Short mmCIF file of C-alpha atoms in Angstrom, two decimals:
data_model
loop_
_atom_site.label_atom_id
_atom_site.label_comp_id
_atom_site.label_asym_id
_atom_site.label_seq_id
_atom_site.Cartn_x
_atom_site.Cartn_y
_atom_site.Cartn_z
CA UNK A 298 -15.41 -9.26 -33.72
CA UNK A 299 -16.02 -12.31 -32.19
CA UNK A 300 -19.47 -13.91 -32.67
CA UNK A 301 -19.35 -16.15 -30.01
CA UNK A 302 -18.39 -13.32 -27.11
CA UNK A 303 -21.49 -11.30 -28.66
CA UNK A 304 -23.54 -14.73 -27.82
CA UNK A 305 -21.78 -14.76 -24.59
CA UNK A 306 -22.68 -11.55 -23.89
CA UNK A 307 -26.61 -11.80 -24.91
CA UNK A 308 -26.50 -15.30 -22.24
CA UNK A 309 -25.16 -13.17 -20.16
CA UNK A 310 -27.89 -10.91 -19.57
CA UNK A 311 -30.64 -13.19 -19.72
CA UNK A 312 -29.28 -14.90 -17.36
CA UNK A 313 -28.84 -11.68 -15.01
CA UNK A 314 -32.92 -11.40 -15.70
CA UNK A 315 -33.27 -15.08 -14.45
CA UNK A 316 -31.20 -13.45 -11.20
CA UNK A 317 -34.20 -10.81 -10.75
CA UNK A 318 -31.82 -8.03 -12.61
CA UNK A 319 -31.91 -5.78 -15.58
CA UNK A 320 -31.39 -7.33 -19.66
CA UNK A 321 -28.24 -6.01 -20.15
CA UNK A 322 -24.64 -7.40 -19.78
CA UNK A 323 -20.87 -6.31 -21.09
CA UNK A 324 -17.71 -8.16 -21.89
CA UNK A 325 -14.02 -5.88 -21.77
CA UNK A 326 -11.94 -7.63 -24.03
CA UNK A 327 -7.95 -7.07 -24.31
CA UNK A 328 -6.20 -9.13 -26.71
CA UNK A 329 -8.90 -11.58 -27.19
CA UNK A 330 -9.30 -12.20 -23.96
CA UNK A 331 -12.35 -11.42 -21.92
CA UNK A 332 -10.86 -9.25 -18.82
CA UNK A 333 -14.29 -8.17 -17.32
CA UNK A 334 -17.48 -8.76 -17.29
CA UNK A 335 -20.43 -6.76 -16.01
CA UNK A 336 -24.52 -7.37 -15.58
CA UNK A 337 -26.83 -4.58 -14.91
CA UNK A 338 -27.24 -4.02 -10.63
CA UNK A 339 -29.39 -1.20 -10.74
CA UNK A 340 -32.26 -1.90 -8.27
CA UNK A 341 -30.23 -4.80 -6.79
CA UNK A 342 -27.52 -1.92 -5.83
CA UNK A 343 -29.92 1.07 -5.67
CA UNK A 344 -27.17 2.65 -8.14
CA UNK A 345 -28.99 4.16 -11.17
CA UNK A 346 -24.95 4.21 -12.50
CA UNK A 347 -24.81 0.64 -12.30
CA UNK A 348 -25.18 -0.49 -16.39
CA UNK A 349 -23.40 -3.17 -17.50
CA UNK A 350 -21.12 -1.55 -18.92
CA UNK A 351 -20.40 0.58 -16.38
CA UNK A 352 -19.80 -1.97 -14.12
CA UNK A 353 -17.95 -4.01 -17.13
CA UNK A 354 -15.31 -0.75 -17.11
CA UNK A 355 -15.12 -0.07 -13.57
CA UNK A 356 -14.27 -4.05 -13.28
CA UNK A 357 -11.81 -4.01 -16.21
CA UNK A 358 -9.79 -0.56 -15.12
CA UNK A 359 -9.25 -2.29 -11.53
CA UNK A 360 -7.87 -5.50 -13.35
CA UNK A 361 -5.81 -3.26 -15.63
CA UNK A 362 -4.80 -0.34 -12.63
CA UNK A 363 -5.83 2.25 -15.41
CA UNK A 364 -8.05 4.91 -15.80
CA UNK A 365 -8.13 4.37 -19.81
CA UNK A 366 -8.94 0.97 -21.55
CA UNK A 367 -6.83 1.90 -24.42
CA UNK A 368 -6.81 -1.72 -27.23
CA UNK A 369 -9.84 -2.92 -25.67
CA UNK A 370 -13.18 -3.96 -26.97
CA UNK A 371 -16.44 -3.81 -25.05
CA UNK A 372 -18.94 -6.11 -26.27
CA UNK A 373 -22.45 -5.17 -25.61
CA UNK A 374 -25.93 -7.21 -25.33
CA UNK A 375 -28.22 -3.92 -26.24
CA UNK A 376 -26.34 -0.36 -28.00
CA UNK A 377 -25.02 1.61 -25.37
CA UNK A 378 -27.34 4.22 -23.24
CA UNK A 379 -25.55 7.82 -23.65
CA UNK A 380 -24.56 7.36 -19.77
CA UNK A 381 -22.39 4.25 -21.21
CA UNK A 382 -21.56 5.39 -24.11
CA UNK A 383 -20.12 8.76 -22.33
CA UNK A 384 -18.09 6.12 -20.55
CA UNK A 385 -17.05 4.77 -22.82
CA UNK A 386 -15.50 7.44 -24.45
CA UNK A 387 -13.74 8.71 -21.23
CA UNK A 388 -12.75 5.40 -21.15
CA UNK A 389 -10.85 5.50 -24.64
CA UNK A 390 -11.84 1.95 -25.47
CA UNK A 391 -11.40 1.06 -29.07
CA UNK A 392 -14.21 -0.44 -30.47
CA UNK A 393 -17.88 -1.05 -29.36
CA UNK A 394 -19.96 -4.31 -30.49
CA UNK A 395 -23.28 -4.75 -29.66
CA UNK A 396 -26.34 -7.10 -30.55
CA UNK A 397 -29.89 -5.25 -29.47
CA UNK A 398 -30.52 -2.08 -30.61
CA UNK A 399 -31.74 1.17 -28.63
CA UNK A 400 -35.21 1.07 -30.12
CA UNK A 401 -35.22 -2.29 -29.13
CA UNK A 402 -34.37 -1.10 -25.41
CA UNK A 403 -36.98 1.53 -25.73
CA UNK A 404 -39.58 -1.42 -26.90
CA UNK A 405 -39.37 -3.00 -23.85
CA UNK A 406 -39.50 0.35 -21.52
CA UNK A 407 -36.04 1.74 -20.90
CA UNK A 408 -35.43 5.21 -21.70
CA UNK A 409 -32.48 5.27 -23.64
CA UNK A 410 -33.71 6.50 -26.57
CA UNK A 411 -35.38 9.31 -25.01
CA UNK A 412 -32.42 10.18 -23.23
CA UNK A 413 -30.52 10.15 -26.69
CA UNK A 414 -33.16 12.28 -28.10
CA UNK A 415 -33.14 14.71 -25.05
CA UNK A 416 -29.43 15.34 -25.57
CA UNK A 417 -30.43 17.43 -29.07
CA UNK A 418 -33.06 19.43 -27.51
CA UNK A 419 -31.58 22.95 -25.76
CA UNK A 420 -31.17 23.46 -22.05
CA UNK A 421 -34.80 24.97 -21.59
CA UNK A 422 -36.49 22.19 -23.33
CA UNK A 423 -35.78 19.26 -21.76
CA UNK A 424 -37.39 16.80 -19.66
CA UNK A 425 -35.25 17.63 -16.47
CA UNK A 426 -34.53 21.27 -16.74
CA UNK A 427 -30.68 22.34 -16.66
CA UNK A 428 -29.83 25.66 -15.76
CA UNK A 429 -26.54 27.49 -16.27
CA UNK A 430 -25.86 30.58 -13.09
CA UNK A 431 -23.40 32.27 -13.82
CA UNK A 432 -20.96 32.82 -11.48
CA UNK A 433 -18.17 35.27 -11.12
CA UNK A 434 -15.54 32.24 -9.95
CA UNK A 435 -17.03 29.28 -11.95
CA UNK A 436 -14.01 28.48 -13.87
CA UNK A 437 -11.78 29.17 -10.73
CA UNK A 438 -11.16 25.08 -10.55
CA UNK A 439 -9.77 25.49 -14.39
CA UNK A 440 -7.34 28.30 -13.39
CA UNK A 441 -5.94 26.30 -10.31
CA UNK A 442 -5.88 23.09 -12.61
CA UNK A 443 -3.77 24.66 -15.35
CA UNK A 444 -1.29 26.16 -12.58
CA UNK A 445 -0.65 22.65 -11.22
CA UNK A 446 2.25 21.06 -13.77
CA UNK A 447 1.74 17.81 -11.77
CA UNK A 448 -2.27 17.30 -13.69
CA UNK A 449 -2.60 13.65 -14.77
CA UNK A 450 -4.73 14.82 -17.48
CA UNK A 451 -7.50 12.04 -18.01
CA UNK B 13 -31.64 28.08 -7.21
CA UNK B 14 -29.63 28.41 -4.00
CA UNK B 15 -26.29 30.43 -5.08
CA UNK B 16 -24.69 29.64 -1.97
CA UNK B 17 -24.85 26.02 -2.66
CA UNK B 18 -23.47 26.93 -5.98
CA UNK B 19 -20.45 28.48 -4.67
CA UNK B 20 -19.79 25.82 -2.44
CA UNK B 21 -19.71 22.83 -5.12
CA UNK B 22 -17.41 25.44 -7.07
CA UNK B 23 -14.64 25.67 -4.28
CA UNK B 24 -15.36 22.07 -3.51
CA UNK B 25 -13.99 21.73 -7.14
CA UNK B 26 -10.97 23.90 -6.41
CA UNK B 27 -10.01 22.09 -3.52
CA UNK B 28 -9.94 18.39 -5.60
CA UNK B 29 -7.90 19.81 -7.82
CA UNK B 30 -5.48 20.71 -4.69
CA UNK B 31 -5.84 17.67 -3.78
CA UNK B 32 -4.37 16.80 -6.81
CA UNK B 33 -8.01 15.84 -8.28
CA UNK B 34 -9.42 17.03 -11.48
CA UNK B 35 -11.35 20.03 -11.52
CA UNK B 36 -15.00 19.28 -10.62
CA UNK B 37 -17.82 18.62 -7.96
CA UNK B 38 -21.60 18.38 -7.51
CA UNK B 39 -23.67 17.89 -5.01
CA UNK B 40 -27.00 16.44 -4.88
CA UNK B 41 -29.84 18.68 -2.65
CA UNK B 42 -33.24 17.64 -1.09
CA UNK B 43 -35.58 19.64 0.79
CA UNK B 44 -32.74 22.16 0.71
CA UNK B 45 -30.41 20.50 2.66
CA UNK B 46 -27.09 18.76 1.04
CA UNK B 47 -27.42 14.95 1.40
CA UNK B 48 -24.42 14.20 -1.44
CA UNK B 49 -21.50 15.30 -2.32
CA UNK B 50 -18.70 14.24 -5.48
CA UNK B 51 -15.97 15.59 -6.73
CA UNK B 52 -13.93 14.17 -9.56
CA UNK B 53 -12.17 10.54 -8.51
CA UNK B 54 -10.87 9.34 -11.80
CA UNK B 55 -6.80 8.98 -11.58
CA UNK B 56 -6.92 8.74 -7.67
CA UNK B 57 -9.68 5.43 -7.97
CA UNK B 58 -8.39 4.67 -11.38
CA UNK B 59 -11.76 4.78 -12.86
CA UNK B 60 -12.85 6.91 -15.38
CA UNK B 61 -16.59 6.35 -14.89
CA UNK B 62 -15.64 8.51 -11.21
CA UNK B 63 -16.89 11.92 -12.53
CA UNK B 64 -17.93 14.09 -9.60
CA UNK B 65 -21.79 13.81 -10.46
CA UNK B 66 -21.83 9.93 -10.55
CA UNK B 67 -20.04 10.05 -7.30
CA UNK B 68 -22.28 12.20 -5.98
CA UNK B 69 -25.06 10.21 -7.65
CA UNK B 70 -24.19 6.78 -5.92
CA UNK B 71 -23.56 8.72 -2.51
CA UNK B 72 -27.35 9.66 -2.46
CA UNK B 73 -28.45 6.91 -3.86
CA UNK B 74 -26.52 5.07 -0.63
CA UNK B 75 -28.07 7.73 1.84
CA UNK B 76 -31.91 7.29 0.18
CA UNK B 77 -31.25 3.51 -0.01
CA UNK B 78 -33.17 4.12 -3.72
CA UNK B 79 -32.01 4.04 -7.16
CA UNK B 80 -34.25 7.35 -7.98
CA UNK B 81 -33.16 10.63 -7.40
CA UNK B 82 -36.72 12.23 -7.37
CA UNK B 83 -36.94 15.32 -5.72
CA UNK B 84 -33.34 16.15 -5.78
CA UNK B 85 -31.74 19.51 -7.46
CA UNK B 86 -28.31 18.06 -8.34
CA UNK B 87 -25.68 21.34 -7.89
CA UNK B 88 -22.65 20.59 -10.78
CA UNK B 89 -19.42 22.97 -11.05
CA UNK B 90 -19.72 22.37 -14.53
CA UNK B 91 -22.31 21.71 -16.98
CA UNK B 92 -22.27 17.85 -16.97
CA UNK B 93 -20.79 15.73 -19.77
CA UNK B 94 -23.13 13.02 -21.34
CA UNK B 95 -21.82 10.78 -19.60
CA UNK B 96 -23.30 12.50 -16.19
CA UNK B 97 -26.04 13.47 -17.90
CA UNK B 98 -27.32 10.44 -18.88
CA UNK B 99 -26.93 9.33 -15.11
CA UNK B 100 -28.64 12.28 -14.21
CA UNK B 101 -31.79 11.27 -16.66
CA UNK B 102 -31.60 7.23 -15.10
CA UNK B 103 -31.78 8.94 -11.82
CA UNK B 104 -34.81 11.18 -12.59
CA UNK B 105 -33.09 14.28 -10.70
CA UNK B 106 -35.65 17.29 -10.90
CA UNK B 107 -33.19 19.94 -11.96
CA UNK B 108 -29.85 20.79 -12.38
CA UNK B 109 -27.19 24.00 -11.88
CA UNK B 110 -24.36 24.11 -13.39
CA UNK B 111 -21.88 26.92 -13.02
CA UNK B 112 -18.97 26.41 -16.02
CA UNK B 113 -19.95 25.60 -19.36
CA UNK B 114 -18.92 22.40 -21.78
CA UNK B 115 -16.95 24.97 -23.33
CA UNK B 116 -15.32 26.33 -20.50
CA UNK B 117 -14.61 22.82 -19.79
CA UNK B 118 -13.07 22.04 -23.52
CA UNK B 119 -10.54 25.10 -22.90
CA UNK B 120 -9.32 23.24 -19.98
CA UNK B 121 -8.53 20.53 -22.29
CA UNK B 122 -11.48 17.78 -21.61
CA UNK B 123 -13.48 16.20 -24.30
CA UNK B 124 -17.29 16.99 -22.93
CA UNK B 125 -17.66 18.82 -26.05
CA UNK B 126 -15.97 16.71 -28.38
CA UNK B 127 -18.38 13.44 -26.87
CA UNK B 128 -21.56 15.77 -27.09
CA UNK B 129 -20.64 16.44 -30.93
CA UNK B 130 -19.78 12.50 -31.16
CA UNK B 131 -23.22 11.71 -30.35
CA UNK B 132 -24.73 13.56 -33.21
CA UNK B 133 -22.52 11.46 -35.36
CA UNK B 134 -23.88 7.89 -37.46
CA UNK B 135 -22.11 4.83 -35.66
CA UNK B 136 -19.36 4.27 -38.45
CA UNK B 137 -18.33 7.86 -38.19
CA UNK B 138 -17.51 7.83 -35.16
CA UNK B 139 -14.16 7.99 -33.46
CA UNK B 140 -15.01 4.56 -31.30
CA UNK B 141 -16.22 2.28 -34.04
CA UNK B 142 -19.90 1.24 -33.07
CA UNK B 143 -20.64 -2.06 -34.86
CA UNK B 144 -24.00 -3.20 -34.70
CA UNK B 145 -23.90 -7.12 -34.96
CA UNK B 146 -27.34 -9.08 -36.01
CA UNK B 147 -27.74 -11.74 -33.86
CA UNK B 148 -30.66 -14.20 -33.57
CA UNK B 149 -30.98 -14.09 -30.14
CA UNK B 150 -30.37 -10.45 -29.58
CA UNK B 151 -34.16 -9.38 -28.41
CA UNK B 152 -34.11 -12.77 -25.79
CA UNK B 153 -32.88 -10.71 -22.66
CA UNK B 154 -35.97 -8.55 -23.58
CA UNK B 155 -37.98 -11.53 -23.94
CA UNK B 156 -37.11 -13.00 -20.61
CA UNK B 157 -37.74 -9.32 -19.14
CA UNK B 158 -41.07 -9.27 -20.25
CA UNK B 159 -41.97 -12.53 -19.04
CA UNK B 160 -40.70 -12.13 -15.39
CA UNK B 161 -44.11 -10.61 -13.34
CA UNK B 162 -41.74 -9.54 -10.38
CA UNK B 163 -39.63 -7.12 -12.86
CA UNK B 164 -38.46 -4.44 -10.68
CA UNK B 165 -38.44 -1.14 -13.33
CA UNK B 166 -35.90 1.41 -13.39
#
């Protein structure tokens, strides 16, 4: 860990408030070198997907022509939402640092520790109800995905 | 619930993976009519934040020109991985149908599961190392949130 990309990273998103966008920023980092950066563009994008560290992995996989960020580090101004932390783990990155903390987030209104405490609640109890229909061909896609042998598994 | 919509983000699943895709696709529904669709992008755009709901997301987002889903059923082949969850939360969708099950989707050899159990998990135990790092200027992003009166909330 390197204290002064965390510091970075915190500048980072302050200064992405000073540009009328969210408090949150991300550094991919690859053999100690920063390889992508991302600030949160969520109303300046209308793209509710568009975290920093979303944008921070989409930015670093183009760089990289890879789907997986295998031996990098993400640095992180605030602990990552479950959106980015699901990406994270698609991703394969290998570690996560990170300064603010979720409760922090939550402190000054973002939902991310709502949304982490949705995630333990069933299907019928949440917020934004999910509901699985079963359907006679639902894992159809599986079956023609384990019949192809040229899958790039991901 | 419209089960014809249902079967249709199902095939549209089955024909990514023809395509040589992976196996999933959502679509996003107002007013009953479709006004998004997604399937799975992540080897072909080398990006593994390209999961068929965010793609869908970011498509509707583009057609509304807002970064709020309200209103919208989103339609999912599968039952969506935290990752698309936690979009689906940031985007305040009303509800979501899912056909195929985490499970169904672990079989097929993805890690949905394997994140949602991650989750539950402290930060060192987890298979990406979270480290949270105290910094003194952590909470100034917030800070500088706060303070701006033309803060656009998401």
């Amino acid at each position: 860990m390197n204290p002064e990309l965390l510091r970075q990273t915190i500048e980072l998103a302050a200064e992405n408030v000073r540009r009328g966008g969210g408090p949150f920023a991300a550094l991919v980092v690859k053999d100690g070198a920063v390889i992508a950066t991302g600030s949160n563009r969520v109303t300046a994008a209308n793209d509710p997907t568009a975290h920093a560290e979303i944008v921070a992995i989409r930015e670093a996989c183009r760089v990289l022509a890879s789907f997986q960020l295998t031996g990098c580090d993400v640095y992180c101004s605030c602990e990552p939402c479950p959106m980015c932390l699901g990406a994270l783990y698609w991703a394969r990155a290998s570690r996560i640092f990170y300064a603010a903390t979720a409760a922090d987030a939550a402190a000054a209104g973002f939902d991310d520790s709502f949304i982490y405490r949705q995630f333990a609640l069933p299907d019928a109890a949440r917020a934004i109800p999910m509901v699985h229909v079963e359907d006679t061909s639902a894992r159809r896609p599986f079956e023609e995905w384990a019949a192809r042998s040229d899958r790039v598994r991901y």
